[in-house]
Amino acid sequence: MEYIIKNGTVYDPTNKVDGEKMDICVKDGRIVESVSNNATVLDANNKIVMPGGVDSHSHIAGAKVNTGRTLRPEDSKKDIWNREGLRKGSGFSVPSTYKTGYQYSGMGYTTVIEAAMPPLIARHTHEEFIDLPQIDKAAMPLFGNNWMVLEYLKAGDLNMCAAYVAWLLKATRGFAIKIVNPGGTEAWGWGKNVHGLDDEIPYFGITPRDIVRGLAQVNEMLGLPHSIHVHPNNLGHPGNWETTLETMECVKDIKAKPKFGKRDTVYYNTHLQFHSYGGTSWKDCVSKGVEMAEYVNKNDHLMVDIGQITLDETTTMTADGPMEYDLHMTNGLKWANCDVELETGSGVVPFIYSPKGPVYSLQWAIGLDLFLHANSDKVILTTDHPNAGPFIRYPRVIAWLISEEYRKDWIENRVHKWAAQKSHITDTDREYTMYEIAKITRANTSKVLGLSDDRGHLGLGARADIAIYDIDPEEKNGKKIEKAFLEASYAFKDGEIVVKDGNVVKEVFGNTIYVDAKINEELEAELMKDLTVRFKKYYSVNIENYPVQEAYANQWEPINIDAT
Ligand code: MFN
Ligand code: ZN
Ligand code: ZN
């Protein structure tokens, strides 16, 4: 199929296109220079055109997501979908698989990264991916509490650690190194936690600093497309901003050496909002959003996503087991906890971020402090779906960023006074431009993931993943902004129209992206010898049964790297 999208106002930061009226040509799934006279014409006059959205951090598939669905039948009964021609679905904060794909697609998103995959049960993530239509997907295996990683780092053997990371990425069809509460989740196996970068991890004797630094070095030895992706220690605790800064500082000297893509950073801090808390308790907690944003602005080695609180009832889920226990003790709601042998753990807790709550209003303001004081080249829009709120609230977050008037309405009429009192959100009248919105949802994410060669932009040769929204770039009405970004006029996936007027009109199945890094043969042989012994000794499964089989995707998209 050929298309020409005529006269749209185009925002494509990767190619420095800022609101120019231009035509976009599409042929055989890619953006091309020109099309024939037979091309279908799409009139985008008075509409804006952006590359398809790329989400670098969202929990959409796998064991803990499904545990969330099981734990919360009250959520699964919400927002029941029964639309002509589509699979039925339901769930507000933890939607079913098909609905997840449809809703991302309806918002004009085309690539989404699942933020935490337990290696041993990677198959569960991939099984759900198979039934998750409309988008390309990838998943980040959890490495920060893995016994093999801890052992190799304890022995100071970065080569073996790198070989293991390469093997695990391939075996689980994973995409990048995810680190959650380094050392803390392992300590949770002993009913403990770690509280700072230099706390000793029980039995292993190494520290969170050793894990973060070690894995950052390994990441660059292998030349992976993405950097290490880190959820630091002390999430959600007043005073944690100091731990966050120390974690960021500890990898500053490492140089980015990707063998694929254009990443120039070595550290990615996810859901920074949850890590930017001052004070010593919730009574004296204040936003450190401005201080954190200033650090992010002046340091080139890192990128961050925000994890903006949306003030909804949601379901929290994370590999940070001890944190979820704390949360369950704080809010008194039900709790699920899971251990994944040798590798990681997880917890799931419902959470009601009431707009009237002082603490939740402050958390909301901290996210906005970060956005409003950060350079838009350095931040990424996420809600850490569903932890700080469901992804279908991205359009509302965009409205808060674009319209000071709308933000003020929330500050004055909807949220608790702590939001304004304990943060700096009322000190600034900054409003994001459409160009900046395109950066924090497309250009920045595709670059930091190493996927900007053919995703997140509209240059020649890019995948024809495109979103068209019916909105005036100067619009300041929050409700109109939200509606426009929630219901894309059109969305294209690989050159086909998949959404019209916010409705999915064509079901397609995207790729599953993973990294296949080739390592030196001798090193690989040494690793396999060692792993075979470790599997026999510790695991309840055989090494032969561990890798994810070829059948576990609609279409694999390997990223081949030569790390010999
Ligand atoms: C990430 O996974 C990921 O993370 C993230 O809820 C997550 O009540 C999962 O126990 C949280 N509240 C307080 O202590 C508040 C202080 C309280 C007090 O005791 O004084 N103050 C008030 O209530 C204000 C009263 C005055 C007023 O102004 O109204 C705590 C409590 C809480 C706090 C509970 N914390 C958890 C937050 C952390 C992490 C959520 C989610 C988190 C999820 N990853 O009217 C007048 O003048 C009187 C004013 C009042 C007064 O002063 O008395 C995954 O991968
Ligand atoms: Zn996290
Ligand atoms: Zn997360």
PDB file of N, CA, C and O in Angstrom, residues 315-366:
ATOM      1  N   THR A 315      -2.715  -0.449  40.414  1.00  0.00           N
ATOM      2  CA  THR A 315      -2.114  -1.663  40.962  1.00  0.00           C
ATOM      3  C   THR A 315      -0.605  -1.496  40.874  1.00  0.00           C
ATOM      4  O   THR A 315      -0.089  -1.283  39.782  1.00  0.00           O
ATOM      5  N   THR A 316       0.091  -1.547  42.005  1.00  0.00           N
ATOM      6  CA  THR A 316       1.546  -1.419  41.926  1.00  0.00           C
ATOM      7  C   THR A 316       2.157  -2.810  41.821  1.00  0.00           C
ATOM      8  O   THR A 316       1.654  -3.774  42.397  1.00  0.00           O
ATOM      9  N   MET A 317       3.260  -2.903  41.076  1.00  0.00           N
ATOM     10  CA  MET A 317       3.913  -4.193  40.860  1.00  0.00           C
ATOM     11  C   MET A 317       5.368  -3.952  40.522  1.00  0.00           C
ATOM     12  O   MET A 317       5.704  -3.118  39.693  1.00  0.00           O
ATOM     13  N   THR A 318       6.229  -4.660  41.200  1.00  0.00           N
ATOM     14  CA  THR A 318       7.654  -4.428  40.978  1.00  0.00           C
ATOM     15  C   THR A 318       8.472  -5.604  41.482  1.00  0.00           C
ATOM     16  O   THR A 318       8.027  -6.374  42.335  1.00  0.00           O
ATOM     17  N   ALA A 319       9.681  -5.717  40.939  1.00  0.00           N
ATOM     18  CA  ALA A 319      10.630  -6.709  41.440  1.00  0.00           C
ATOM     19  C   ALA A 319      11.205  -6.280  42.793  1.00  0.00           C
ATOM     20  O   ALA A 319      11.929  -7.031  43.427  1.00  0.00           O
ATOM     21  N   ASP A 320      10.881  -5.057  43.215  1.00  0.00           N
ATOM     22  CA  ASP A 320      11.353  -4.552  44.507  1.00  0.00           C
ATOM     23  C   ASP A 320      10.457  -5.118  45.620  1.00  0.00           C
ATOM     24  O   ASP A 320       9.596  -4.421  46.168  1.00  0.00           O
ATOM     25  N   GLY A 321      10.676  -6.404  45.932  1.00  0.00           N
ATOM     26  CA  GLY A 321       9.841  -7.110  46.906  1.00  0.00           C
ATOM     27  C   GLY A 321       9.735  -6.413  48.257  1.00  0.00           C
ATOM     28  O   GLY A 321       8.624  -6.213  48.774  1.00  0.00           O
ATOM     29  N   PRO A 322      10.879  -6.012  48.868  1.00  0.00           N
ATOM     30  CA  PRO A 322      10.791  -5.390  50.199  1.00  0.00           C
ATOM     31  C   PRO A 322      10.013  -4.071  50.175  1.00  0.00           C
ATOM     32  O   PRO A 322       9.310  -3.740  51.137  1.00  0.00           O
ATOM     33  N   MET A 323      10.108  -3.331  49.076  1.00  0.00           N
ATOM     34  CA  MET A 323       9.376  -2.064  48.980  1.00  0.00           C
ATOM     35  C   MET A 323       7.870  -2.321  48.979  1.00  0.00           C
ATOM     36  O   MET A 323       7.103  -1.608  49.635  1.00  0.00           O
ATOM     37  N   GLU A 324       7.442  -3.360  48.266  1.00  0.00           N
ATOM     38  CA  GLU A 324       6.008  -3.651  48.214  1.00  0.00           C
ATOM     39  C   GLU A 324       5.503  -4.118  49.584  1.00  0.00           C
ATOM     40  O   GLU A 324       4.361  -3.847  49.953  1.00  0.00           O
ATOM     41  N   TYR A 325       6.375  -4.788  50.321  1.00  0.00           N
ATOM     42  CA  TYR A 325       5.982  -5.158  51.687  1.00  0.00           C
ATOM     43  C   TYR A 325       5.763  -3.888  52.518  1.00  0.00           C
ATOM     44  O   TYR A 325       4.751  -3.748  53.214  1.00  0.00           O
ATOM     45  N   ASP A 326       6.680  -2.928  52.407  1.00  0.00           N
ATOM     46  CA  ASP A 326       6.522  -1.650  53.120  1.00  0.00           C
ATOM     47  C   ASP A 326       5.215  -0.964  52.712  1.00  0.00           C
ATOM     48  O   ASP A 326       4.496  -0.421  53.555  1.00  0.00           O
ATOM     49  N   LEU A 327       4.920  -1.002  51.423  1.00  0.00           N
ATOM     50  CA  LEU A 327       3.732  -0.319  50.912  1.00  0.00           C
ATOM     51  C   LEU A 327       2.463  -0.984  51.453  1.00  0.00           C
ATOM     52  O   LEU A 327       1.506  -0.308  51.855  1.00  0.00           O
ATOM     53  N   HIS A 328       2.486  -2.295  51.489  1.00  0.00           N
ATOM     54  CA  HIS A 328       1.356  -3.068  52.019  1.00  0.00           C
ATOM     55  C   HIS A 328       1.164  -2.751  53.512  1.00  0.00           C
ATOM     56  O   HIS A 328       0.045  -2.595  53.987  1.00  0.00           O
ATOM     57  N   MET A 329       2.249  -2.597  54.245  1.00  0.00           N
ATOM     58  CA  MET A 329       2.151  -2.238  55.666  1.00  0.00           C
ATOM     59  C   MET A 329       1.636  -0.800  55.821  1.00  0.00           C
ATOM     60  O   MET A 329       0.961  -0.477  56.793  1.00  0.00           O
ATOM     61  N   THR A 330       1.965   0.065  54.857  1.00  0.00           N
ATOM     62  CA  THR A 330       1.530   1.461  54.914  1.00  0.00           C
ATOM     63  C   THR A 330       0.048   1.610  54.597  1.00  0.00           C
ATOM     64  O   THR A 330      -0.672   2.300  55.317  1.00  0.00           O
ATOM     65  N   ASN A 331      -0.403   0.956  53.524  1.00  0.00           N
ATOM     66  CA  ASN A 331      -1.806   1.189  53.152  1.00  0.00           C
ATOM     67  C   ASN A 331      -2.761   0.091  53.619  1.00  0.00           C
ATOM     68  O   ASN A 331      -3.976   0.219  53.477  1.00  0.00           O
ATOM     69  N   GLY A 332      -2.212  -0.980  54.174  1.00  0.00           N
ATOM     70  CA  GLY A 332      -3.062  -2.022  54.770  1.00  0.00           C
ATOM     71  C   GLY A 332      -3.865  -2.822  53.759  1.00  0.00           C
ATOM     72  O   GLY A 332      -4.736  -3.598  54.130  1.00  0.00           O
ATOM     73  N   LEU A 333      -3.563  -2.666  52.473  1.00  0.00           N
ATOM     74  CA  LEU A 333      -4.308  -3.425  51.455  1.00  0.00           C
ATOM     75  C   LEU A 333      -3.616  -4.764  51.185  1.00  0.00           C
ATOM     76  O   LEU A 333      -2.518  -5.019  51.655  1.00  0.00           O
ATOM     77  N   LYS A 334      -4.315  -5.603  50.425  1.00  0.00           N
ATOM     78  CA  LYS A 334      -3.792  -6.950  50.167  1.00  0.00           C
ATOM     79  C   LYS A 334      -2.462  -6.897  49.405  1.00  0.00           C
ATOM     80  O   LYS A 334      -2.111  -5.890  48.795  1.00  0.00           O
ATOM     81  N   TRP A 335      -1.767  -8.013  49.432  1.00  0.00           N
ATOM     82  CA  TRP A 335      -0.381  -8.041  48.959  1.00  0.00           C
ATOM     83  C   TRP A 335      -0.083  -9.401  48.357  1.00  0.00           C
ATOM     84  O   TRP A 335      -0.507 -10.422  48.896  1.00  0.00           O
ATOM     85  N   ALA A 336       0.617  -9.424  47.251  1.00  0.00           N
ATOM     86  CA  ALA A 336       1.136 -10.692  46.730  1.00  0.00           C
ATOM     87  C   ALA A 336       2.652 -10.582  46.663  1.00  0.00           C
ATOM     88  O   ALA A 336       3.189  -9.524  46.341  1.00  0.00           O
ATOM     89  N   ASN A 337       3.322 -11.653  47.007  1.00  0.00           N
ATOM     90  CA  ASN A 337       4.787 -11.657  47.007  1.00  0.00           C
ATOM     91  C   ASN A 337       5.259 -12.930  46.324  1.00  0.00           C
ATOM     92  O   ASN A 337       4.660 -13.978  46.475  1.00  0.00           O
ATOM     93  N   CYS A 338       6.309 -12.811  45.545  1.00  0.00           N
ATOM     94  CA  CYS A 338       6.777 -13.954  44.780  1.00  0.00           C
ATOM     95  C   CYS A 338       8.288 -14.001  44.772  1.00  0.00           C
ATOM     96  O   CYS A 338       8.930 -12.963  44.643  1.00  0.00           O
ATOM     97  N   ASP A 339       8.853 -15.186  44.913  1.00  0.00           N
ATOM     98  CA  ASP A 339      10.294 -15.337  44.788  1.00  0.00           C
ATOM     99  C   ASP A 339      10.584 -16.090  43.498  1.00  0.00           C
ATOM    100  O   ASP A 339       9.897 -17.057  43.183  1.00  0.00           O
ATOM    101  N   VAL A 340      11.558 -15.630  42.746  1.00  0.00           N
ATOM    102  CA  VAL A 340      11.977 -16.351  41.544  1.00  0.00           C
ATOM    103  C   VAL A 340      13.380 -16.870  41.827  1.00  0.00           C
ATOM    104  O   VAL A 340      14.325 -16.091  41.908  1.00  0.00           O
ATOM    105  N   GLU A 341      13.487 -18.171  41.991  1.00  0.00           N
ATOM    106  CA  GLU A 341      14.730 -18.785  42.469  1.00  0.00           C
ATOM    107  C   GLU A 341      15.975 -18.246  41.764  1.00  0.00           C
ATOM    108  O   GLU A 341      16.011 -18.121  40.549  1.00  0.00           O
ATOM    109  N   LEU A 342      16.972 -17.914  42.571  1.00  0.00           N
ATOM    110  CA  LEU A 342      18.297 -17.436  42.119  1.00  0.00           C
ATOM    111  C   LEU A 342      18.286 -16.068  41.430  1.00  0.00           C
ATOM    112  O   LEU A 342      19.345 -15.539  41.102  1.00  0.00           O
ATOM    113  N   GLU A 343      17.145 -15.544  41.114  1.00  0.00           N
ATOM    114  CA  GLU A 343      17.149 -14.428  40.168  1.00  0.00           C
ATOM    115  C   GLU A 343      16.557 -13.127  40.688  1.00  0.00           C
ATOM    116  O   GLU A 343      17.146 -12.066  40.558  1.00  0.00           O
ATOM    117  N   THR A 344      15.364 -13.208  41.231  1.00  0.00           N
ATOM    118  CA  THR A 344      14.674 -11.966  41.573  1.00  0.00           C
ATOM    119  C   THR A 344      13.452 -12.294  42.430  1.00  0.00           C
ATOM    120  O   THR A 344      13.267 -13.425  42.866  1.00  0.00           O
ATOM    121  N   GLY A 345      12.628 -11.311  42.678  1.00  0.00           N
ATOM    122  CA  GLY A 345      11.382 -11.516  43.401  1.00  0.00           C
ATOM    123  C   GLY A 345      10.396 -10.497  42.881  1.00  0.00           C
ATOM    124  O   GLY A 345      10.668  -9.784  41.916  1.00  0.00           O
ATOM    125  N   SER A 346       9.236 -10.417  43.523  1.00  0.00           N
ATOM    126  CA  SER A 346       8.305  -9.359  43.138  1.00  0.00           C
ATOM    127  C   SER A 346       7.212  -9.208  44.173  1.00  0.00           C
ATOM    128  O   SER A 346       6.982 -10.093  44.996  1.00  0.00           O
ATOM    129  N   GLY A 347       6.575  -8.074  44.121  1.00  0.00           N
ATOM    130  CA  GLY A 347       5.427  -7.817  44.979  1.00  0.00           C
ATOM    131  C   GLY A 347       4.373  -7.053  44.190  1.00  0.00           C
ATOM    132  O   GLY A 347       4.692  -6.350  43.226  1.00  0.00           O
ATOM    133  N   VAL A 348       3.123  -7.245  44.604  1.00  0.00           N
ATOM    134  CA  VAL A 348       1.997  -6.550  43.972  1.00  0.00           C
ATOM    135  C   VAL A 348       1.076  -6.036  45.077  1.00  0.00           C
ATOM    136  O   VAL A 348       0.715  -6.790  45.984  1.00  0.00           O
ATOM    137  N   VAL A 349       0.721  -4.752  45.024  1.00  0.00           N
ATOM    138  CA  VAL A 349      -0.152  -4.138  46.035  1.00  0.00           C
ATOM    139  C   VAL A 349      -1.081  -3.134  45.339  1.00  0.00           C
ATOM    140  O   VAL A 349      -0.610  -2.323  44.540  1.00  0.00           O
ATOM    141  N   PRO A 350      -2.389  -3.167  45.634  1.00  0.00           N
ATOM    142  CA  PRO A 350      -3.258  -2.110  45.092  1.00  0.00           C
ATOM    143  C   PRO A 350      -2.905  -0.777  45.730  1.00  0.00           C
ATOM    144  O   PRO A 350      -2.418  -0.745  46.864  1.00  0.00           O
ATOM    145  N   PHE A 351      -3.117   0.314  45.010  1.00  0.00           N
ATOM    146  CA  PHE A 351      -2.841   1.618  45.606  1.00  0.00           C
ATOM    147  C   PHE A 351      -3.849   2.648  45.112  1.00  0.00           C
ATOM    148  O   PHE A 351      -4.129   2.712  43.924  1.00  0.00           O
ATOM    149  N   ILE A 352      -4.384   3.415  46.053  1.00  0.00           N
ATOM    150  CA  ILE A 352      -5.359   4.446  45.684  1.00  0.00           C
ATOM    151  C   ILE A 352      -4.724   5.813  45.916  1.00  0.00           C
ATOM    152  O   ILE A 352      -4.629   6.288  47.043  1.00  0.00           O
ATOM    153  N   TYR A 353      -4.222   6.400  44.833  1.00  0.00           N
ATOM    154  CA  TYR A 353      -3.617   7.738  44.924  1.00  0.00           C
ATOM    155  C   TYR A 353      -4.750   8.762  44.851  1.00  0.00           C
ATOM    156  O   TYR A 353      -5.027   9.319  43.780  1.00  0.00           O
ATOM    157  N   SER A 354      -5.394   9.011  45.984  1.00  0.00           N
ATOM    158  CA  SER A 354      -6.508   9.960  45.971  1.00  0.00           C
ATOM    159  C   SER A 354      -5.974  11.374  45.780  1.00  0.00           C
ATOM    160  O   SER A 354      -5.008  11.775  46.435  1.00  0.00           O
ATOM    161  N   PRO A 355      -6.591  12.173  44.900  1.00  0.00           N
ATOM    162  CA  PRO A 355      -6.132  13.553  44.703  1.00  0.00           C
ATOM    163  C   PRO A 355      -6.219  14.377  45.991  1.00  0.00           C
ATOM    164  O   PRO A 355      -5.530  15.387  46.113  1.00  0.00           O
ATOM    165  N   LYS A 356      -7.038  13.927  46.945  1.00  0.00           N
ATOM    166  CA  LYS A 356      -7.182  14.656  48.212  1.00  0.00           C
ATOM    167  C   LYS A 356      -6.083  14.287  49.218  1.00  0.00           C
ATOM    168  O   LYS A 356      -5.952  14.906  50.272  1.00  0.00           O
ATOM    169  N   GLY A 357      -5.322  13.253  48.933  1.00  0.00           N
ATOM    170  CA  GLY A 357      -4.293  12.816  49.877  1.00  0.00           C
ATOM    171  C   GLY A 357      -3.094  13.745  49.852  1.00  0.00           C
ATOM    172  O   GLY A 357      -2.609  14.079  48.773  1.00  0.00           O
ATOM    173  N   PRO A 358      -2.594  14.168  51.026  1.00  0.00           N
ATOM    174  CA  PRO A 358      -1.438  15.072  51.023  1.00  0.00           C
ATOM    175  C   PRO A 358      -0.202  14.446  50.386  1.00  0.00           C
ATOM    176  O   PRO A 358       0.471  15.083  49.562  1.00  0.00           O
ATOM    177  N   VAL A 359       0.080  13.204  50.763  1.00  0.00           N
ATOM    178  CA  VAL A 359       1.295  12.555  50.243  1.00  0.00           C
ATOM    179  C   VAL A 359       1.199  12.334  48.737  1.00  0.00           C
ATOM    180  O   VAL A 359       2.143  12.620  47.986  1.00  0.00           O
ATOM    181  N   TYR A 360       0.062  11.861  48.263  1.00  0.00           N
ATOM    182  CA  TYR A 360      -0.082  11.562  46.826  1.00  0.00           C
ATOM    183  C   TYR A 360      -0.045  12.852  46.004  1.00  0.00           C
ATOM    184  O   TYR A 360       0.488  12.877  44.893  1.00  0.00           O
ATOM    185  N   SER A 361      -0.620  13.918  46.565  1.00  0.00           N
ATOM    186  CA  SER A 361      -0.585  15.202  45.858  1.00  0.00           C
ATOM    187  C   SER A 361       0.847  15.700  45.745  1.00  0.00           C
ATOM    188  O   SER A 361       1.250  16.261  44.720  1.00  0.00           O
ATOM    189  N   LEU A 362       1.619  15.472  46.811  1.00  0.00           N
ATOM    190  CA  LEU A 362       3.028  15.863  46.764  1.00  0.00           C
ATOM    191  C   LEU A 362       3.776  15.026  45.726  1.00  0.00           C
ATOM    192  O   LEU A 362       4.568  15.553  44.937  1.00  0.00           O
ATOM    193  N   GLN A 363       3.504  13.725  45.708  1.00  0.00           N
ATOM    194  CA  GLN A 363       4.163  12.868  44.705  1.00  0.00           C
ATOM    195  C   GLN A 363       3.827  13.342  43.286  1.00  0.00           C
ATOM    196  O   GLN A 363       4.691  13.366  42.405  1.00  0.00           O
ATOM    197  N   TRP A 364       2.584  13.734  43.095  1.00  0.00           N
ATOM    198  CA  TRP A 364       2.146  14.270  41.788  1.00  0.00           C
ATOM    199  C   TRP A 364       2.974  15.519  41.438  1.00  0.00           C
ATOM    200  O   TRP A 364       3.473  15.655  40.322  1.00  0.00           O
ATOM    201  N   ALA A 365       3.141  16.396  42.428  1.00  0.00           N
ATOM    202  CA  ALA A 365       3.872  17.647  42.202  1.00  0.00           C
ATOM    203  C   ALA A 365       5.360  17.389  41.948  1.00  0.00           C
ATOM    204  O   ALA A 365       5.998  18.098  41.164  1.00  0.00           O
ATOM    205  N   ILE A 366       5.905  16.361  42.583  1.00  0.00           N
ATOM    206  CA  ILE A 366       7.333  16.052  42.398  1.00  0.00           C
ATOM    207  C   ILE A 366       7.599  15.637  40.945  1.00  0.00           C
ATOM    208  O   ILE A 366       8.572  16.079  40.330  1.00  0.00           O
TER     209      ILE A 366
END
